[in-house]
Short mmCIF file of C-alpha atoms in Angstrom, two decimals:
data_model
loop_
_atom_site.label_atom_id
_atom_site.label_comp_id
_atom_site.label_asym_id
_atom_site.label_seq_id
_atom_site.Cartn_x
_atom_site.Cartn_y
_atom_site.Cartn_z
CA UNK A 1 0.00 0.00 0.00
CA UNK A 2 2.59 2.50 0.86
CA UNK A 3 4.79 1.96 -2.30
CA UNK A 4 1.27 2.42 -3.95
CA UNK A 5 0.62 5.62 -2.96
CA UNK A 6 4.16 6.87 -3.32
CA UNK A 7 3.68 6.18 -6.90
CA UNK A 8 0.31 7.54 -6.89
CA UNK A 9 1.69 10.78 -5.57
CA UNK A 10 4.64 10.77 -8.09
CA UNK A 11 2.21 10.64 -11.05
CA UNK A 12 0.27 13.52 -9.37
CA UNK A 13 3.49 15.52 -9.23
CA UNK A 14 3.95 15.13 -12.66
CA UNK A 15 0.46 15.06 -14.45
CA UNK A 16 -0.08 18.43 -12.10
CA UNK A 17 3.24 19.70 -14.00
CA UNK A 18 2.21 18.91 -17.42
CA UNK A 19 -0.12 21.93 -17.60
CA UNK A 20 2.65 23.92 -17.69
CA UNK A 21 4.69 22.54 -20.47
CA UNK A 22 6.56 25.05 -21.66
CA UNK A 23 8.81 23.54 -25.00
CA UNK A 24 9.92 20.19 -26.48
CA UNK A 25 12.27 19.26 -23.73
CA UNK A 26 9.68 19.65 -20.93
CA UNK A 27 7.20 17.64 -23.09
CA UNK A 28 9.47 14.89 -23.16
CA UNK A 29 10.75 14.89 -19.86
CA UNK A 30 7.39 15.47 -18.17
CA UNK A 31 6.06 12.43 -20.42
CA UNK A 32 8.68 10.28 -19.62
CA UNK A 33 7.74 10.42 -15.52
CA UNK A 34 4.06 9.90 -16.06
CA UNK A 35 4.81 6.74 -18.02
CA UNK A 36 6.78 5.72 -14.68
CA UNK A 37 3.64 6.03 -12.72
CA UNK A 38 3.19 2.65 -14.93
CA UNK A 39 4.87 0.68 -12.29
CA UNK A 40 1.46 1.00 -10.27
CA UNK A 41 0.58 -1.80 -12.58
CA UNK A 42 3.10 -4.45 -10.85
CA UNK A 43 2.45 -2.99 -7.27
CA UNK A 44 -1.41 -3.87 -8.62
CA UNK A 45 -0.90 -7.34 -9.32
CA UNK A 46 1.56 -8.51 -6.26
CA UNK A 47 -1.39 -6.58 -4.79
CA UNK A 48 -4.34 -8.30 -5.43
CA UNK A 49 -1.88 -11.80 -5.50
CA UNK A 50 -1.86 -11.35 -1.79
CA UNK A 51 -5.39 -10.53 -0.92
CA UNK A 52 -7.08 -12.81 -3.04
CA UNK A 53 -7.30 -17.05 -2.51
CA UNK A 54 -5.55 -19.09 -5.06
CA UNK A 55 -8.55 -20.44 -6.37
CA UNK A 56 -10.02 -16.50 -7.61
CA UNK A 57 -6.63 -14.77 -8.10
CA UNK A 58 -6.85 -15.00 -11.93
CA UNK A 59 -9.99 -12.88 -11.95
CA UNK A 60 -8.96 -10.65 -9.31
CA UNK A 61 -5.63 -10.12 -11.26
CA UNK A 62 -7.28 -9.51 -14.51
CA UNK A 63 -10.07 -7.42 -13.79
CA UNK A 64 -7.93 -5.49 -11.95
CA UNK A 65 -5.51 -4.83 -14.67
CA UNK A 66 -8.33 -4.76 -17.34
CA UNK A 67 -10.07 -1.98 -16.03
CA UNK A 68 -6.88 -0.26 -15.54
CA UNK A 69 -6.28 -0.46 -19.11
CA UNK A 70 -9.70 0.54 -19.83
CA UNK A 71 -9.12 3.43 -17.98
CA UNK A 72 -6.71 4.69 -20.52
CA UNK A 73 -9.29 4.97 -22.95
CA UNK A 74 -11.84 6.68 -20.65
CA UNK A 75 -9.46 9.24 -19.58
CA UNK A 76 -9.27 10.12 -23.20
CA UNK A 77 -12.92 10.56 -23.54
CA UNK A 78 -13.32 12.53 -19.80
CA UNK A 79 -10.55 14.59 -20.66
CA UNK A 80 -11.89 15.90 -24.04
CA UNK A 81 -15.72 15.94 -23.11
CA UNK A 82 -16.07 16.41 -19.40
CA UNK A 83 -13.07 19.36 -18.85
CA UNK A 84 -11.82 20.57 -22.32
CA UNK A 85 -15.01 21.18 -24.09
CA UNK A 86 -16.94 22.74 -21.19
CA UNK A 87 -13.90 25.22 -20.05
CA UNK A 88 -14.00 25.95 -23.75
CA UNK A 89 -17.37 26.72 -23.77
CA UNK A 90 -17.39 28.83 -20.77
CA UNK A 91 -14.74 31.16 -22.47
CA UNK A 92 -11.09 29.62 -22.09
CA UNK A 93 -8.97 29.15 -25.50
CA UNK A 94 -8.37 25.84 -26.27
CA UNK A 95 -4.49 26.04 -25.01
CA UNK A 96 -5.75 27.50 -21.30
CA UNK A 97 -8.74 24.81 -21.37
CA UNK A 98 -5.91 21.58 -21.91
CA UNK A 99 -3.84 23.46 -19.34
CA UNK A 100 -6.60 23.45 -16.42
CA UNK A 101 -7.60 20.09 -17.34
CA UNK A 102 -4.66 18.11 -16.42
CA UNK A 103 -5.27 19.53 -13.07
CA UNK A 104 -8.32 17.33 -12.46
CA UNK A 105 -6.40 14.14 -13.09
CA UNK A 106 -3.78 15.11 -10.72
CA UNK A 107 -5.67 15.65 -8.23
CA UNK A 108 -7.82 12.26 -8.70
CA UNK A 109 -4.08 11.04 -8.27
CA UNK A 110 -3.93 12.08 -4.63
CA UNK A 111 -7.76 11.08 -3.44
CA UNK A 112 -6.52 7.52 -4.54
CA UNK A 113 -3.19 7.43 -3.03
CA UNK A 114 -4.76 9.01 0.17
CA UNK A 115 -7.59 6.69 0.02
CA UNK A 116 -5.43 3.57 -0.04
CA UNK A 117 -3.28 4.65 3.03
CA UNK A 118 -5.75 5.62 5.46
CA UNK A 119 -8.53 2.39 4.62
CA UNK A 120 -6.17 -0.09 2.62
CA UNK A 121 -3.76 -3.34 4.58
CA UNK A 122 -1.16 -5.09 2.60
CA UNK A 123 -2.43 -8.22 3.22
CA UNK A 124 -5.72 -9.89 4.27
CA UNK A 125 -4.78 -10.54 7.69
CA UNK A 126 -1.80 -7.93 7.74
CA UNK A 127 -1.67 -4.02 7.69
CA UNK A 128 2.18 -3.91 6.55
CA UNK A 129 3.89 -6.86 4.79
CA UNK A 130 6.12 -8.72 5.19
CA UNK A 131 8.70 -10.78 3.14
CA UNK A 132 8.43 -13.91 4.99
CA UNK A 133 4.80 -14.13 4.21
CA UNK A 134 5.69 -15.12 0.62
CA UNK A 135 8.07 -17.90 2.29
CA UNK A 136 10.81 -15.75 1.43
CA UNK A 137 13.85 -16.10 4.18
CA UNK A 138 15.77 -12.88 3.20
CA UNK A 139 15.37 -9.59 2.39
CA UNK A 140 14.86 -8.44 -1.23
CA UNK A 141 17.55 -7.39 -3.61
CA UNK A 142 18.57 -6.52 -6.89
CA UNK A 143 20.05 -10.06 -7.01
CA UNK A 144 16.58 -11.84 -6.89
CA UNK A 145 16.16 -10.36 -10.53
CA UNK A 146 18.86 -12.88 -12.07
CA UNK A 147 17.84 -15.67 -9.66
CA UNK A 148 14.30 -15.48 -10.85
CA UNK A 149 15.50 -15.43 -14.50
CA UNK A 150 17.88 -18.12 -14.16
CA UNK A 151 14.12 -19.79 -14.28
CA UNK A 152 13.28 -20.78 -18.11
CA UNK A 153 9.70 -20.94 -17.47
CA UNK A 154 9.43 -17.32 -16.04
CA UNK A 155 11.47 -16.38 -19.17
CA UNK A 156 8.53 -18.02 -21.37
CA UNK A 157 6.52 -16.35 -19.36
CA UNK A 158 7.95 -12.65 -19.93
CA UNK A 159 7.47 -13.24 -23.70
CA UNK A 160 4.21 -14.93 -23.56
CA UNK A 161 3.25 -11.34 -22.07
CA UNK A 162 5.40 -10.01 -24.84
CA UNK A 163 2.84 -11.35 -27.22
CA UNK A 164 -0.29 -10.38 -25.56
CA UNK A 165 -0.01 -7.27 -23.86
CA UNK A 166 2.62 -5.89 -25.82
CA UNK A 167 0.73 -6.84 -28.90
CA UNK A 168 -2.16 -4.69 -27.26
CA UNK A 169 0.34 -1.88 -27.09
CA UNK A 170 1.13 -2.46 -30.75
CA UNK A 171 -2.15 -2.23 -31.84
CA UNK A 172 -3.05 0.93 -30.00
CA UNK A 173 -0.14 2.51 -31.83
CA UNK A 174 -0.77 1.25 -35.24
CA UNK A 175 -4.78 0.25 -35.88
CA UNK A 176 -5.71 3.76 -36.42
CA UNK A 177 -3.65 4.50 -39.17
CA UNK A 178 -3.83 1.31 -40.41
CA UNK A 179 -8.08 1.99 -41.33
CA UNK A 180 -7.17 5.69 -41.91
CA UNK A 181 -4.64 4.92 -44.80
CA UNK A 182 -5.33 1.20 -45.73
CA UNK A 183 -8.97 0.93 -45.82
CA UNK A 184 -8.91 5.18 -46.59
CA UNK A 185 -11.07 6.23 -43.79
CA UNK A 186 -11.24 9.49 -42.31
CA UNK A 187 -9.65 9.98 -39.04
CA UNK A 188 -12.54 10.40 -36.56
CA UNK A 189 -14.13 6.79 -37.80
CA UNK A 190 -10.87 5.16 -38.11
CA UNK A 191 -10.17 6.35 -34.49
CA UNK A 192 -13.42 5.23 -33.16
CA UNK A 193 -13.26 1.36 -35.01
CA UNK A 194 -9.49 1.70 -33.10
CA UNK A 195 -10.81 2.21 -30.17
CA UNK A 196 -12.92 -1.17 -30.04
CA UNK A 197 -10.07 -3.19 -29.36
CA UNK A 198 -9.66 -1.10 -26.31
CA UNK A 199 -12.78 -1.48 -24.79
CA UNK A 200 -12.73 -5.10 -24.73
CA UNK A 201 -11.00 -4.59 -22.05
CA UNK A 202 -14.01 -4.24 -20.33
CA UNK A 203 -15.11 -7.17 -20.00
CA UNK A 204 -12.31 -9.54 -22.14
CA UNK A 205 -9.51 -9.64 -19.34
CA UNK A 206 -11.86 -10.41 -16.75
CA UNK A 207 -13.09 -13.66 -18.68
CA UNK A 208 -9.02 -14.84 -19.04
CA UNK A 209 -9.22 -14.54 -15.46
CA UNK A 210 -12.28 -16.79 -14.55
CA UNK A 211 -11.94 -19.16 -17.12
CA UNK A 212 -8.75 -19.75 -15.27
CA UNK A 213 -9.91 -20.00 -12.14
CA UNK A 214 -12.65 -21.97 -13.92
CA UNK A 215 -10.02 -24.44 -14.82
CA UNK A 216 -8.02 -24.83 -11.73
CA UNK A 217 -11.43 -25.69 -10.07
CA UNK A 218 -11.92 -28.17 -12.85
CA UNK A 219 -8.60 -29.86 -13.55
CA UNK A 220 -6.23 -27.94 -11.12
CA UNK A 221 -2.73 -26.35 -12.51
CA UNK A 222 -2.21 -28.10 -15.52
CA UNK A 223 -6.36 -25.90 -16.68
CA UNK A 224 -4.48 -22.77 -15.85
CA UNK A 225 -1.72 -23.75 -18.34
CA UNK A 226 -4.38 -25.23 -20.75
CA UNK A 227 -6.37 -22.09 -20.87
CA UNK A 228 -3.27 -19.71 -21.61
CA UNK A 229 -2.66 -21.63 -24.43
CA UNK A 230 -5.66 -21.73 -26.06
CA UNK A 231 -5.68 -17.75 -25.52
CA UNK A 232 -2.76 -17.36 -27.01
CA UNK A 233 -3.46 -19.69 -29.92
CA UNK A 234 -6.71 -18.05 -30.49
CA UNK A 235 -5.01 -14.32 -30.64
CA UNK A 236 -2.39 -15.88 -33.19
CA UNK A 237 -5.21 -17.59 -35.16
CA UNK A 238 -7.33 -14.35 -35.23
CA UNK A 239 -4.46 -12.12 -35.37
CA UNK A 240 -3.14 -13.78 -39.01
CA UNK A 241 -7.42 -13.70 -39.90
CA UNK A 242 -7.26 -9.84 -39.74
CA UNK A 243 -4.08 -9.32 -41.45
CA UNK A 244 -6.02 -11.53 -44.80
CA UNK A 245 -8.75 -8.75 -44.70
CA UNK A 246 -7.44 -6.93 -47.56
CA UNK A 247 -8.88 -3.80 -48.87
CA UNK A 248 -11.54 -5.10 -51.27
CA UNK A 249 -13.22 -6.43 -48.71
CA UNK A 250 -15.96 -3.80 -46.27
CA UNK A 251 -14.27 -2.07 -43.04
CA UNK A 252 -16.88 -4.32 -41.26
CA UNK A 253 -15.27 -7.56 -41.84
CA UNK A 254 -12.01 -6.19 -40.67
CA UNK A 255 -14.01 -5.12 -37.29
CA UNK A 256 -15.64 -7.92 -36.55
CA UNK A 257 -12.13 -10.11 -37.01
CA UNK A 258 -10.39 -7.54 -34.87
CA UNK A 259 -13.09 -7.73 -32.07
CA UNK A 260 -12.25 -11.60 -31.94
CA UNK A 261 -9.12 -10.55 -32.48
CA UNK A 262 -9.25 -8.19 -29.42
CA UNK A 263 -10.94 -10.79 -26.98
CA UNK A 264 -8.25 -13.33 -27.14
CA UNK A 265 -5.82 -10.60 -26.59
CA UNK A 266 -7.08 -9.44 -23.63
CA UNK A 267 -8.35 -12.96 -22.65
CA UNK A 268 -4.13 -14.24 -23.01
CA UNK A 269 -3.61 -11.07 -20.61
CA UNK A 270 -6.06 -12.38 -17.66
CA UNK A 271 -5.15 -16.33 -18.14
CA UNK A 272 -1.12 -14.82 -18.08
CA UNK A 273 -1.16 -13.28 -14.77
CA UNK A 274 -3.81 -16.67 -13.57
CA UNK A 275 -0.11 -18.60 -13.88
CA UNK A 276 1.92 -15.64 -12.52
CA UNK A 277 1.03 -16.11 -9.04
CA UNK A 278 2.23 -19.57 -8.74
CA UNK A 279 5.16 -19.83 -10.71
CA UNK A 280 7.15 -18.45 -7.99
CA UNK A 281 5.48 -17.78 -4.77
CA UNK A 282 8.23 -16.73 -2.55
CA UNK A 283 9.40 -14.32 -5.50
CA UNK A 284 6.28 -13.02 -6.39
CA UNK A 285 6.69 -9.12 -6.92
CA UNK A 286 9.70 -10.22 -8.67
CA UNK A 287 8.24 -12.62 -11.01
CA UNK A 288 5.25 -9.83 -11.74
CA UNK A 289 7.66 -6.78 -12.22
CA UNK A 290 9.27 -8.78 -14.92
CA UNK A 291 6.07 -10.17 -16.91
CA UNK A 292 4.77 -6.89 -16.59
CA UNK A 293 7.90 -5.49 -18.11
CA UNK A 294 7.79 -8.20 -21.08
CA UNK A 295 4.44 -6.62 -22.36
CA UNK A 296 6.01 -2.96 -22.88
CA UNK A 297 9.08 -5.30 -24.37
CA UNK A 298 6.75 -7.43 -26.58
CA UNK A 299 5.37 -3.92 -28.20
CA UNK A 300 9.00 -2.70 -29.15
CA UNK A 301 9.55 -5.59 -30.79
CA UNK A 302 6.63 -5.76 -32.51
CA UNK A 303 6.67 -2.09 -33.45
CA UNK A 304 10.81 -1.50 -34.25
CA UNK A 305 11.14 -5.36 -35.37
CA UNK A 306 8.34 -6.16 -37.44
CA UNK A 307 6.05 -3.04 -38.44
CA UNK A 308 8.87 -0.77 -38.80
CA UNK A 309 10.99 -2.55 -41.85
CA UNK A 310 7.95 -4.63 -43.05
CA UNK A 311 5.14 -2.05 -43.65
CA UNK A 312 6.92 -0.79 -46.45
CA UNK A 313 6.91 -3.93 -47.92
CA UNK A 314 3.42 -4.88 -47.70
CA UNK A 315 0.83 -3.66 -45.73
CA UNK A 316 -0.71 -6.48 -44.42
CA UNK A 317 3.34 -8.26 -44.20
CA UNK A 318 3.54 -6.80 -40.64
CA UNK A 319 0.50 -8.47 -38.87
CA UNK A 320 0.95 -11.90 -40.70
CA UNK A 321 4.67 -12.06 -39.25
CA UNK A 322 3.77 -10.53 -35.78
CA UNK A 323 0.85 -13.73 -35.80
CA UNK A 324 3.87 -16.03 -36.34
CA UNK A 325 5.78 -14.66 -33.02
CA UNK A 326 2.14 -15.27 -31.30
CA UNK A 327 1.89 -18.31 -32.25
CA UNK A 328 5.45 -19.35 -31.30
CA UNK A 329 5.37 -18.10 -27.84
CA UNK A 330 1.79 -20.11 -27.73
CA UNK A 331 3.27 -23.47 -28.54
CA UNK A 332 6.13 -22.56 -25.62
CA UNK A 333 2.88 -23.62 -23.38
CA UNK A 334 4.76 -27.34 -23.50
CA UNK A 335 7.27 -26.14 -21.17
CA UNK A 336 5.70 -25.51 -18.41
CA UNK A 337 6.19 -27.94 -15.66
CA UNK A 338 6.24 -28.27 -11.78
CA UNK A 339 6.25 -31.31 -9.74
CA UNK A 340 3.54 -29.91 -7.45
CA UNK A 341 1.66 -28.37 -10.24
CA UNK A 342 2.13 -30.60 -13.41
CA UNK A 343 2.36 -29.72 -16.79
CA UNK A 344 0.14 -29.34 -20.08
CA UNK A 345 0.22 -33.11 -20.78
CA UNK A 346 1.38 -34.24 -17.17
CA UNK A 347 -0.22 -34.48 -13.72
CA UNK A 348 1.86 -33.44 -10.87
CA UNK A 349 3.62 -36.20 -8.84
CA UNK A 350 1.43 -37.21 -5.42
CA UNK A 351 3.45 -36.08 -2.62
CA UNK A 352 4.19 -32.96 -4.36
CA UNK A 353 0.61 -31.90 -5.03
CA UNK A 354 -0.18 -32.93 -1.63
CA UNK A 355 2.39 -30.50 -0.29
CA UNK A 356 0.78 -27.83 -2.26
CA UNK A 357 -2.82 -28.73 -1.63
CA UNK A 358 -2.27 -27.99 2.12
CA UNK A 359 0.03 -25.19 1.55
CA UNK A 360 -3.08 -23.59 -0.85
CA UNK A 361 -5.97 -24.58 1.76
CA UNK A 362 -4.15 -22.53 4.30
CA UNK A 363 -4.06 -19.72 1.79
CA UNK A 364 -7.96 -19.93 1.41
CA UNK A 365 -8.15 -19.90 5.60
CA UNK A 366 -5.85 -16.83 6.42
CA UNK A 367 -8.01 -15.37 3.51
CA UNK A 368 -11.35 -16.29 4.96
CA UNK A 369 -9.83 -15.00 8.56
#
């Protein structure tokens, strides 16, 4: 909670600053900080991993992170129509009317990071946590990072997110243009068709999470890694459909494959962070600071690797290759194997699940407590 709303309060600092942006340098700078207040998303996730049972921490993961990336997109809409329009209309220029807008956001910054230290405890049965709660025997340090990635699986991992989230980052960057100059659409619709993959977030990440925790109820581990692969699979599959939607064909078939397109996206996002938790308990915020970080890697090499020197090409090129490196990562899904956990096509060994079983039911009881 407290590292929370220290980054809460950063953000503020600088989203307050931005209405005074002055030239090019300031812009950047200014930018760059806000995008820092990102690493609320990792704090998020170790978060919720700790206050929510093993057997509902995939939906409480994903919905969590699914409305926060929703929120990007409503911003953009309460920004425009709820500050900048009606300052506007009351007199201001458009230049004074941005200016006193990025004040509201600021200070929505500080109600949350106040909010979460005066009502919010670390832990279920905790106010502060602690690193032993995780099993962990020693305190944390820049060391864990190459212990955890000494770990193959938590490397497969990191680009698994790679190929969701940062394909979600890709497409935010490029699906407007792409209707605007392929398909020869004028901005504002080619903006708003863009924006549908965005709002699947709504609901899309959420239903990774449960069908995860759907799964583990079912089948136990070895759902959880069944259900990120089919994800994953079905983005790939859906991701190579839209790139055959050439322009002879109506903008509507190239919406309705990227809203498919979209749900297995987000979907690969929930059932991602339904593994995360597990893969290495007593390493946890570890473990999620490093998947997380794979998603903004996944989009820079989507964008730099593949769009960049392809587009010119051909432009449909780019999204047929960047459904190969899906599809790849999917079929990684083989790898993943724990003796107390199991595998895609293996059940976990007796003694070990046992070990786990109790180790999980006294999860669900300090929870309960």
């Amino acid at each position: 909670v407290n590292v929370q709303a220290i980054l809460l309060c950063f953000g503020a600092f600088w989203v307050a600053l931005s209405s005074a942006i002055w030239n090019e340098w300031s812009f950047i700078l200014i930018r760059t900080m806000i995008g820092c207040a990102g690493a609320t998303f990792v704090t998020n996730q170790f978060w919720c991993s700790l206050m929510f049972a093993p057997s509902v921490v995939g939906t409480a993961n994903a919905t969590a992170a699914g409305w926060g990336n929703l929120g990007g997109g409503v911003t953009q809409i309460f920004i425009v129509w709820c500050l900048v329009v009606p300052l506007e209309a009351m007199g201001m220029s458009t230049n004074s009317a941005w200016r006193v807008s990025m004040i509201v956001p600021a200070v929505l910054f500080v109600l949350c990071a106040v909010s979460l230290k005066l009502f919010c405890w670390d832990t279920p049965t905790a106010k502060r946590y602690l690193v032993s709660e995780t099993g962990k025997k020693k305190d944390a340090s820049l060391m864990d990072y190459v212990e955890v990635l000494k770990d193959f699986r938590v490397v497969v991992m990191i680009f698994q997110y790679s190929a969701c989230f940062g394909t979600e980052l890709a497409m935010n960057a490029k699906l407007a243009t792409h209707f605007r100059t392929y398909f020869q659409m004028q901005s504002g619709d080619a903006a708003v068709l863009a924006g549908c993959f965005g709002l699947m977030n709504l609901f899309a990440r959420s239903l990774g999470g449960i069908s995860s925790d759907l799964a583990f109820a079912k089948i136990g581990f070895q759902g959880r890694i069944w259900v990120q692969f089919i994800a994953l699979f079905g983005e790939a599959i859906m991701l190579f459909a839209f790139a055959c939607v050439d322009n002879t064909q109506p903008w509507y078939v190239a919406l309705i494959v990227l809203i498919f397109f979209s749900l297995f996206v987000q979907m690969a996002e929930g059932t991602s962070y339904g593994i995360v938790p597990f893969m290495n308990p007593e390493q946890l915020a570890v473990v999620s600071a490093l998947v997380g970080a794979g998603g903004n890697l996944g989009a820079v090499i989507a964008l730099w690797c593949i769009y960049k020197p392809l587009s010119s090409e051909n432009e449909l090129l780019p999204f047929k290759v960047h459904a190969g490196y899906v599809m790849f990562w999917a079929l990684m899904n083989v790898v993943y194997y724990w003796p107390d956990k199991g595998g895609m096509f293996c059940r976990p060994s007796t003694t070990a699940a046992e070990a786990s079983k109790a180790k999980d039911n006294n999860s669900e009881e300090n929870v309960k407590v």
